[in-house]
PDB file of C-alpha atoms in Angstrom:
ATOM      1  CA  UNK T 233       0.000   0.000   0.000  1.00 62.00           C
ATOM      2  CA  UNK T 234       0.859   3.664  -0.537  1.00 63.00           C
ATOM      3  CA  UNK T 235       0.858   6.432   1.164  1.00 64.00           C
ATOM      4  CA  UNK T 236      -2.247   7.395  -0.551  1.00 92.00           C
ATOM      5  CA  UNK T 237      -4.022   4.437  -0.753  1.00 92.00           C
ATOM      6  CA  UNK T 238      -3.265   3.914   3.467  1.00 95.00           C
ATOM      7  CA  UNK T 239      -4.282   7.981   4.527  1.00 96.00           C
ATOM      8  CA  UNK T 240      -7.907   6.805   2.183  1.00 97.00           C
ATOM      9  CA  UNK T 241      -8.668   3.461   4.073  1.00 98.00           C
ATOM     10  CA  UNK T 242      -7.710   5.229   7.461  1.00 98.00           C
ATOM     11  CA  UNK T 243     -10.318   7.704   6.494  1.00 98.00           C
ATOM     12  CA  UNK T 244     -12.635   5.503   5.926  1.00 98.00           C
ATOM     13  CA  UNK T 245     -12.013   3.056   9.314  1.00 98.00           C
ATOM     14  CA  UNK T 246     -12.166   6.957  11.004  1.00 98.00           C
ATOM     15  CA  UNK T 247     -15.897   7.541   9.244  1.00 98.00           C
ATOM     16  CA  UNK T 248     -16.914   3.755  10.541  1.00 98.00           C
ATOM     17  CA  UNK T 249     -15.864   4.626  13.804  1.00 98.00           C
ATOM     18  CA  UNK T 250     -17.336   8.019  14.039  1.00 98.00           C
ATOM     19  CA  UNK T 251     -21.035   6.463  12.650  1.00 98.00           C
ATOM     20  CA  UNK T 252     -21.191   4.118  14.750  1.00 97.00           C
ATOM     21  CA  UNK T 253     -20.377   6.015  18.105  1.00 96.00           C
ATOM     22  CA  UNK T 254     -22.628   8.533  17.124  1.00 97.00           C
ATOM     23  CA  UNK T 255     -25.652   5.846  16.794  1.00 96.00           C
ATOM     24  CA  UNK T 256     -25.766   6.430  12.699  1.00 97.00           C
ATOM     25  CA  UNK T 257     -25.196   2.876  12.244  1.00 95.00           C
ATOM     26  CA  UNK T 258     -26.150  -0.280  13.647  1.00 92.00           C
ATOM     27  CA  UNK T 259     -23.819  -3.731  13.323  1.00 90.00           C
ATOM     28  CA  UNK T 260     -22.866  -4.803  10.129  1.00 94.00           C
ATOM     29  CA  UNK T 261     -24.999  -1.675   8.265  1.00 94.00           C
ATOM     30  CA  UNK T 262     -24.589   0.613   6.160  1.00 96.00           C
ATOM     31  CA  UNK T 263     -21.332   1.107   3.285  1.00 97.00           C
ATOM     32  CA  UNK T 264     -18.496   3.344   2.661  1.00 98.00           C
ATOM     33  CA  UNK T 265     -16.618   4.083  -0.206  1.00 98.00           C
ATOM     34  CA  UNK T 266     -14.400   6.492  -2.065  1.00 98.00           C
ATOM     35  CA  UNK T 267     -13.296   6.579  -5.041  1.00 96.00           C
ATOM     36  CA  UNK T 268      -9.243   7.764  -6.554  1.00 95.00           C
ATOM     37  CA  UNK T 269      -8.514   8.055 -10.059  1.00 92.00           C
ATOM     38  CA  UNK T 270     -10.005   4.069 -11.226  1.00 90.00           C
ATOM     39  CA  UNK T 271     -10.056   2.406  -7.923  1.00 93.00           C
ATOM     40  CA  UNK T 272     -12.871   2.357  -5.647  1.00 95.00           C
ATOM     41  CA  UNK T 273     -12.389   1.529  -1.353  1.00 96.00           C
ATOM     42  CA  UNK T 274     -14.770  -0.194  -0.109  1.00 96.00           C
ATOM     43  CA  UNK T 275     -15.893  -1.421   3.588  1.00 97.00           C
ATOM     44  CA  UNK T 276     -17.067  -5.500   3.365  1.00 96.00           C
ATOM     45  CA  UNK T 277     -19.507  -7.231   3.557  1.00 94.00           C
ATOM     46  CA  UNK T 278     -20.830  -8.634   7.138  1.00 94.00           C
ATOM     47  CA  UNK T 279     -18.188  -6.475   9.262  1.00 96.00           C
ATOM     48  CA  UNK T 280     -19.356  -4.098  11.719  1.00 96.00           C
ATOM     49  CA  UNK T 281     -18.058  -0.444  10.337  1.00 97.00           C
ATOM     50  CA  UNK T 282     -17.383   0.641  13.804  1.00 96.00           C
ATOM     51  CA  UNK T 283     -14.257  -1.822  14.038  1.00 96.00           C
ATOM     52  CA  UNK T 284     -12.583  -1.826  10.719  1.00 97.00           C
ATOM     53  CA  UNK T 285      -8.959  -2.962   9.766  1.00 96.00           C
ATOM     54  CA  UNK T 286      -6.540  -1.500   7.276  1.00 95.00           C
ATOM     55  CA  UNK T 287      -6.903  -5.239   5.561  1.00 94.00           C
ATOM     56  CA  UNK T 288     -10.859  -5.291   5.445  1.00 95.00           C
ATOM     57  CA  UNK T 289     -11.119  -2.326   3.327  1.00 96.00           C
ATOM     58  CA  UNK T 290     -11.808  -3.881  -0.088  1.00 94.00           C
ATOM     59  CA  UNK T 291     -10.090  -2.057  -3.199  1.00 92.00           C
ATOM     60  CA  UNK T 292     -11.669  -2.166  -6.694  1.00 90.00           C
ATOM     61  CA  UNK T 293     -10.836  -1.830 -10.319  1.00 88.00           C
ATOM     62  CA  UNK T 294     -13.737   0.238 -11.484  1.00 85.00           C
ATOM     63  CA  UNK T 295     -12.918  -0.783 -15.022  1.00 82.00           C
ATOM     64  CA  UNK T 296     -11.589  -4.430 -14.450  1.00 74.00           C
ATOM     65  CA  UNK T 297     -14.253  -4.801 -11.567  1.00 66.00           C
ATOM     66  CA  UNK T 298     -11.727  -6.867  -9.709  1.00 58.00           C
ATOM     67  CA  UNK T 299     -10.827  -6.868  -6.158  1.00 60.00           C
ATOM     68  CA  UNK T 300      -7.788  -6.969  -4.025  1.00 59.00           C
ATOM     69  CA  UNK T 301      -8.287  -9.228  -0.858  1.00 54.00           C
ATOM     70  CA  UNK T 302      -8.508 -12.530   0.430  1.00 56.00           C
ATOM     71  CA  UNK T 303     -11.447 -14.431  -1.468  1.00 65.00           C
ATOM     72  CA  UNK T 304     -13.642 -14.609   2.145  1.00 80.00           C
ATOM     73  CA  UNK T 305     -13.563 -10.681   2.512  1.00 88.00           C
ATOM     74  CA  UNK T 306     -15.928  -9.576  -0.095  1.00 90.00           C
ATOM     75  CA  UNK T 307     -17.006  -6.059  -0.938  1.00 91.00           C
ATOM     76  CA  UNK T 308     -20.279  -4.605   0.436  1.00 93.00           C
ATOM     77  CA  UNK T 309     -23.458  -6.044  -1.611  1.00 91.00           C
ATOM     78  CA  UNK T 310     -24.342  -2.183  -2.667  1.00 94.00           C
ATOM     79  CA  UNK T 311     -21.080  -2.093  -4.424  1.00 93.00           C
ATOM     80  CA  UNK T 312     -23.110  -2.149  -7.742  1.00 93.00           C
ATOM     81  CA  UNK T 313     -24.524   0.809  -6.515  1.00 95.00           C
ATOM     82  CA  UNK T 314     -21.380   2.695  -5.734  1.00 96.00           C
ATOM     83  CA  UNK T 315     -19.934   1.605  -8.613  1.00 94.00           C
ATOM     84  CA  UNK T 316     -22.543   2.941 -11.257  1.00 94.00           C
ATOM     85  CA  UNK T 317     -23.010   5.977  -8.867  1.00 96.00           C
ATOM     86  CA  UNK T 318     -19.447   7.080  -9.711  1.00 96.00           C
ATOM     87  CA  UNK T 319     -19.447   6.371 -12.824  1.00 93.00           C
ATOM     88  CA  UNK T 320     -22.866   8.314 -13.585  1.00 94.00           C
ATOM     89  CA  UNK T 321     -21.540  11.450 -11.406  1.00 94.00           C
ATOM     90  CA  UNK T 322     -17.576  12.128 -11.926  1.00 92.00           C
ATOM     91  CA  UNK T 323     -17.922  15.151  -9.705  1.00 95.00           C
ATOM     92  CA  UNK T 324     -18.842  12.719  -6.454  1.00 97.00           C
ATOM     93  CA  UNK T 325     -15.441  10.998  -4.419  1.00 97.00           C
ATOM     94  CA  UNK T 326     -17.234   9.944  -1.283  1.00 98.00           C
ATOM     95  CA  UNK T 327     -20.339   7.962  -0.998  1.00 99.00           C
ATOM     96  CA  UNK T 328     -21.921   6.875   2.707  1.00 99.00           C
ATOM     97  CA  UNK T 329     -24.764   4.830   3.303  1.00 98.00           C
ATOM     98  CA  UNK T 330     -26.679   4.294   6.836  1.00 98.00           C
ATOM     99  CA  UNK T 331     -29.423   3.198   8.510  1.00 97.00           C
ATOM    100  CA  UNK T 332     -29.540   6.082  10.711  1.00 97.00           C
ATOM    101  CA  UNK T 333     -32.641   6.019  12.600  1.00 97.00           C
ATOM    102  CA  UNK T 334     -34.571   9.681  12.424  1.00 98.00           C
ATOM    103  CA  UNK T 335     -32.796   9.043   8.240  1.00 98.00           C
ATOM    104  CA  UNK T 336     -34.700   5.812   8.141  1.00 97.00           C
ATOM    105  CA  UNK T 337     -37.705   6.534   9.918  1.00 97.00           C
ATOM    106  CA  UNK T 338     -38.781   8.870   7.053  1.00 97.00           C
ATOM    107  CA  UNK T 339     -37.699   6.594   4.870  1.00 97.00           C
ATOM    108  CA  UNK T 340     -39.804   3.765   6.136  1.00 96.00           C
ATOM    109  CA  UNK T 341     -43.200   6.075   5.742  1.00 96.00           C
ATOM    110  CA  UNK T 342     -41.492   7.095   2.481  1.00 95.00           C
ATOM    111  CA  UNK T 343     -41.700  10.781   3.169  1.00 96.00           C
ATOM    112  CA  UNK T 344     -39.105  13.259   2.865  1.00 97.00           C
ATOM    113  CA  UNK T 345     -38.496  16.307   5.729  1.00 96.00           C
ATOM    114  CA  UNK T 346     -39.370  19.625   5.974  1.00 93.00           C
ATOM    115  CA  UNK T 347     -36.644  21.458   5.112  1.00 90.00           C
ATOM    116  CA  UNK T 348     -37.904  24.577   6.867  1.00 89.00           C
ATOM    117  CA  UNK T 349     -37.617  23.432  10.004  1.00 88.00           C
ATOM    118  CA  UNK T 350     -34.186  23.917   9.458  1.00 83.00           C
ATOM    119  CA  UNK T 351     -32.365  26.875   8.561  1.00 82.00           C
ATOM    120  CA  UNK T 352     -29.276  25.112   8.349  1.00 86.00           C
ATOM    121  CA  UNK T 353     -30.907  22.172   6.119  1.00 86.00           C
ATOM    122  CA  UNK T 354     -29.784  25.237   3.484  1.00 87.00           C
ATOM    123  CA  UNK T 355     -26.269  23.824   3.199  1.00 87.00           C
ATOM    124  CA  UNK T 356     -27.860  20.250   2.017  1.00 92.00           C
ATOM    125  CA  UNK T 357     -27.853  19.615  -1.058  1.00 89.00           C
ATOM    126  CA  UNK T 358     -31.478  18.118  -3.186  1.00 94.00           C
ATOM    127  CA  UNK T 359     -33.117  15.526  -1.530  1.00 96.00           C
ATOM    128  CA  UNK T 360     -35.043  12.870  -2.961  1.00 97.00           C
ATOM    129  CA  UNK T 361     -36.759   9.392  -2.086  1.00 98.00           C
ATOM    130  CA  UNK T 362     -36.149   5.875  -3.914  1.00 98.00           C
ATOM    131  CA  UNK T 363     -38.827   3.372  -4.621  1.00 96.00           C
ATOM    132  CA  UNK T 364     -38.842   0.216  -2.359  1.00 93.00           C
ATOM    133  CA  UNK T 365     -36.187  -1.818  -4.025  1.00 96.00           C
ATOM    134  CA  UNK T 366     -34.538  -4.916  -2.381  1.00 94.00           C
ATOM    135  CA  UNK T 367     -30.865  -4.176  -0.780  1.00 94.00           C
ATOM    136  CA  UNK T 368     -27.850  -4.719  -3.331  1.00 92.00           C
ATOM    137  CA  UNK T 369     -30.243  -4.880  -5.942  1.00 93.00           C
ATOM    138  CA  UNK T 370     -29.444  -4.417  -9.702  1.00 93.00           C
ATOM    139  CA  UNK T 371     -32.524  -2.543  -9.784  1.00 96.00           C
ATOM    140  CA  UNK T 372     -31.717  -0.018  -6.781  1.00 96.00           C
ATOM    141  CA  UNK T 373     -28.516   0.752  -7.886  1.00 95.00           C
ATOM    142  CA  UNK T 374     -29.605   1.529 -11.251  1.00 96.00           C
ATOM    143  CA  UNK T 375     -32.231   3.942 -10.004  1.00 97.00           C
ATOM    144  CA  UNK T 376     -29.852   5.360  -7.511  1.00 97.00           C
ATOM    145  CA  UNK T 377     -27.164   6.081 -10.231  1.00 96.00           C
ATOM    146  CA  UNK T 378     -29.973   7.484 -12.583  1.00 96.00           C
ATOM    147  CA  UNK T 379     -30.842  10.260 -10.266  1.00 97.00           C
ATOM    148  CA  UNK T 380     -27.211  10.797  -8.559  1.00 97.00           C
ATOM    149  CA  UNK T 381     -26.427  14.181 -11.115  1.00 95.00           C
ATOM    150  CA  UNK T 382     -29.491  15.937  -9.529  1.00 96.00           C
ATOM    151  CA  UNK T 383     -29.695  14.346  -6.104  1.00 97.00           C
ATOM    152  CA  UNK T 384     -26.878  14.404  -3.317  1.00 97.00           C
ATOM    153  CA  UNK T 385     -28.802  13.299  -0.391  1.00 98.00           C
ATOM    154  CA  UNK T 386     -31.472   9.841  -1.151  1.00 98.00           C
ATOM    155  CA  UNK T 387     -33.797   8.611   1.280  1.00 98.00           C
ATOM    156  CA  UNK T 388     -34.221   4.896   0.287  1.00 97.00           C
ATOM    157  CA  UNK T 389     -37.843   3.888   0.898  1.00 96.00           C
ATOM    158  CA  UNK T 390     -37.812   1.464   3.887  1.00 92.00           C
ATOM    159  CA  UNK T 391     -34.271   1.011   3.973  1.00 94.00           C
ATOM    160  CA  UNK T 392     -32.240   3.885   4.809  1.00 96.00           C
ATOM    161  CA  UNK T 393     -30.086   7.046   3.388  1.00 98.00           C
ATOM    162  CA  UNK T 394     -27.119   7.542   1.223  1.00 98.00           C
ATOM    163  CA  UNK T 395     -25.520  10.935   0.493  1.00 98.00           C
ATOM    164  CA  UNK T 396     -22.975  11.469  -2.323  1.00 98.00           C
ATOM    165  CA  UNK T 397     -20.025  13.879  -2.042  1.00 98.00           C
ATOM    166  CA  UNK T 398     -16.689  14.918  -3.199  1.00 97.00           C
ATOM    167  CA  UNK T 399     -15.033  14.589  -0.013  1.00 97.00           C
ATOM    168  CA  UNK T 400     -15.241  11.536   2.547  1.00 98.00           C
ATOM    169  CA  UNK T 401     -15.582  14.218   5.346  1.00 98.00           C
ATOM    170  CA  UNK T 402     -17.777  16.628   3.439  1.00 97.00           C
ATOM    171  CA  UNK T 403     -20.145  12.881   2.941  1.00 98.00           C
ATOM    172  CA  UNK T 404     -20.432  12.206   6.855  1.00 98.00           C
ATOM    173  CA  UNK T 405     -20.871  16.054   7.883  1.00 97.00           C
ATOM    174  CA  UNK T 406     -24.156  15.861   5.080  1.00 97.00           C
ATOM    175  CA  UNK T 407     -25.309  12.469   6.531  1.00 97.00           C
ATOM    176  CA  UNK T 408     -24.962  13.843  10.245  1.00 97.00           C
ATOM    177  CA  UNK T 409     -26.675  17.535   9.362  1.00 96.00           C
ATOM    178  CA  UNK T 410     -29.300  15.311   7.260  1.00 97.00           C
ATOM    179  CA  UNK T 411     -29.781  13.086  10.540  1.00 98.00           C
ATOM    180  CA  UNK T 412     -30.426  16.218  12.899  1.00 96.00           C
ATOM    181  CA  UNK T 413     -32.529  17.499  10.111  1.00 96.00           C
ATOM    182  CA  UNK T 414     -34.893  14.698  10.316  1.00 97.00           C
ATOM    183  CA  UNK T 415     -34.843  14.283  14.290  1.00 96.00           C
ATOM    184  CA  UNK T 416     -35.698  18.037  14.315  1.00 95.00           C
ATOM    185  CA  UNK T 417     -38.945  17.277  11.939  1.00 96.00           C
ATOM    186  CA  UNK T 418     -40.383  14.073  14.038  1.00 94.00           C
ATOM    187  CA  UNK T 419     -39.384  16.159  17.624  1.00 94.00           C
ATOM    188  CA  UNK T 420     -41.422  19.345  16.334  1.00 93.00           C
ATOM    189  CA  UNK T 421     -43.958  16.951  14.856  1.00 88.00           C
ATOM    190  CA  UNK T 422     -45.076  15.952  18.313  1.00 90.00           C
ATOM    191  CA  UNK T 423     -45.595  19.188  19.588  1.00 84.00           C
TER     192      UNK T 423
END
């Protein structure tokens, strides 16, 4: 590994960490990635994010579609859509996916938040929700990628919330602001 390639997979065991101490993620949920020049890192499949290792951090060949690691690590089953997500958007580095529960929530009545109760929801980018599709789906990842140009932030109808950015850190501080959003909208709904 290079220098590169090592500061990129820290990042990404530093994200895991940081969602799942700050309740975004739950077990093995959820799916990081980010992309350099043709290779795509990528947490695995059936690991909790919040304990990552350097060698768990799958690496692809977005044109070869081949991976790196030992044959029992494989790469998260939404790498389809990561992989047509960056290749659909070349503006977008970073992509995070969670189960967050306020995120999810609204996803599971399939209803997006009121952005209004938020004056700092103005530094999110367009929101938008998915149809029901089932998890690591062909189908899901070709919707995702067909709206990714015009949506940043995607509720996925009773499944969770991915947000798309050009920066790992810029990714998680969107998912996090989109969480608080949403937690802000059920809270002032019960008043």
């Amino acid at each position: 590994m290079n220098v590169s390639e090592i500061t990129i997979i820290d990042e990404i065991i530093e994200i895991g960490k940081s969602l799942k101490r700050n309740g975004l993620i739950c077990s093995t949920d959820g799916n990081i990635s980010v992309r350099n020049g043709d290779n795509i890192y990528i947490t695995p499949s059936g690991y909790d994010k919040g304990g990552l290792k350097r060698n768990e951090i799958v690496k692809l060949d977005i044109k070869k579609l081949e991976y790196n690691v030992d044959s029992e690590i494989k790469p998260s089953s939404e790498v389809n859509m990561h992989i047509r997500s960056y290749m659909n958007d070349k503006i977008i580095k970073a992509i995070v996916h969670t189960h967050a529960p306020f995120s999810t929530a609204f996803a599971s009545k399939g209803i997006l938040p009121n952005r209004e109760r938020l004056l700092e929801s103005e530094l999110l980018p367009d929101i938008c929700m998915i149809d029901d599709y089932e998890p690591g789906s062909i189908e899901l990842a070709n919707e995702v990628s067909k709206n990714v140009k015009d949506y940043h932030i995607m509720l996925l109808k009773r499944h969770g919330v991915i947000v798309f950015s050009e920066s790992l850190k810029m990714a998680y501080e969107t998912i996090e602001r989109f969480e608080f959003l949403c937690r802000v909208n059920l809270y002032s709904n019960l008043l």
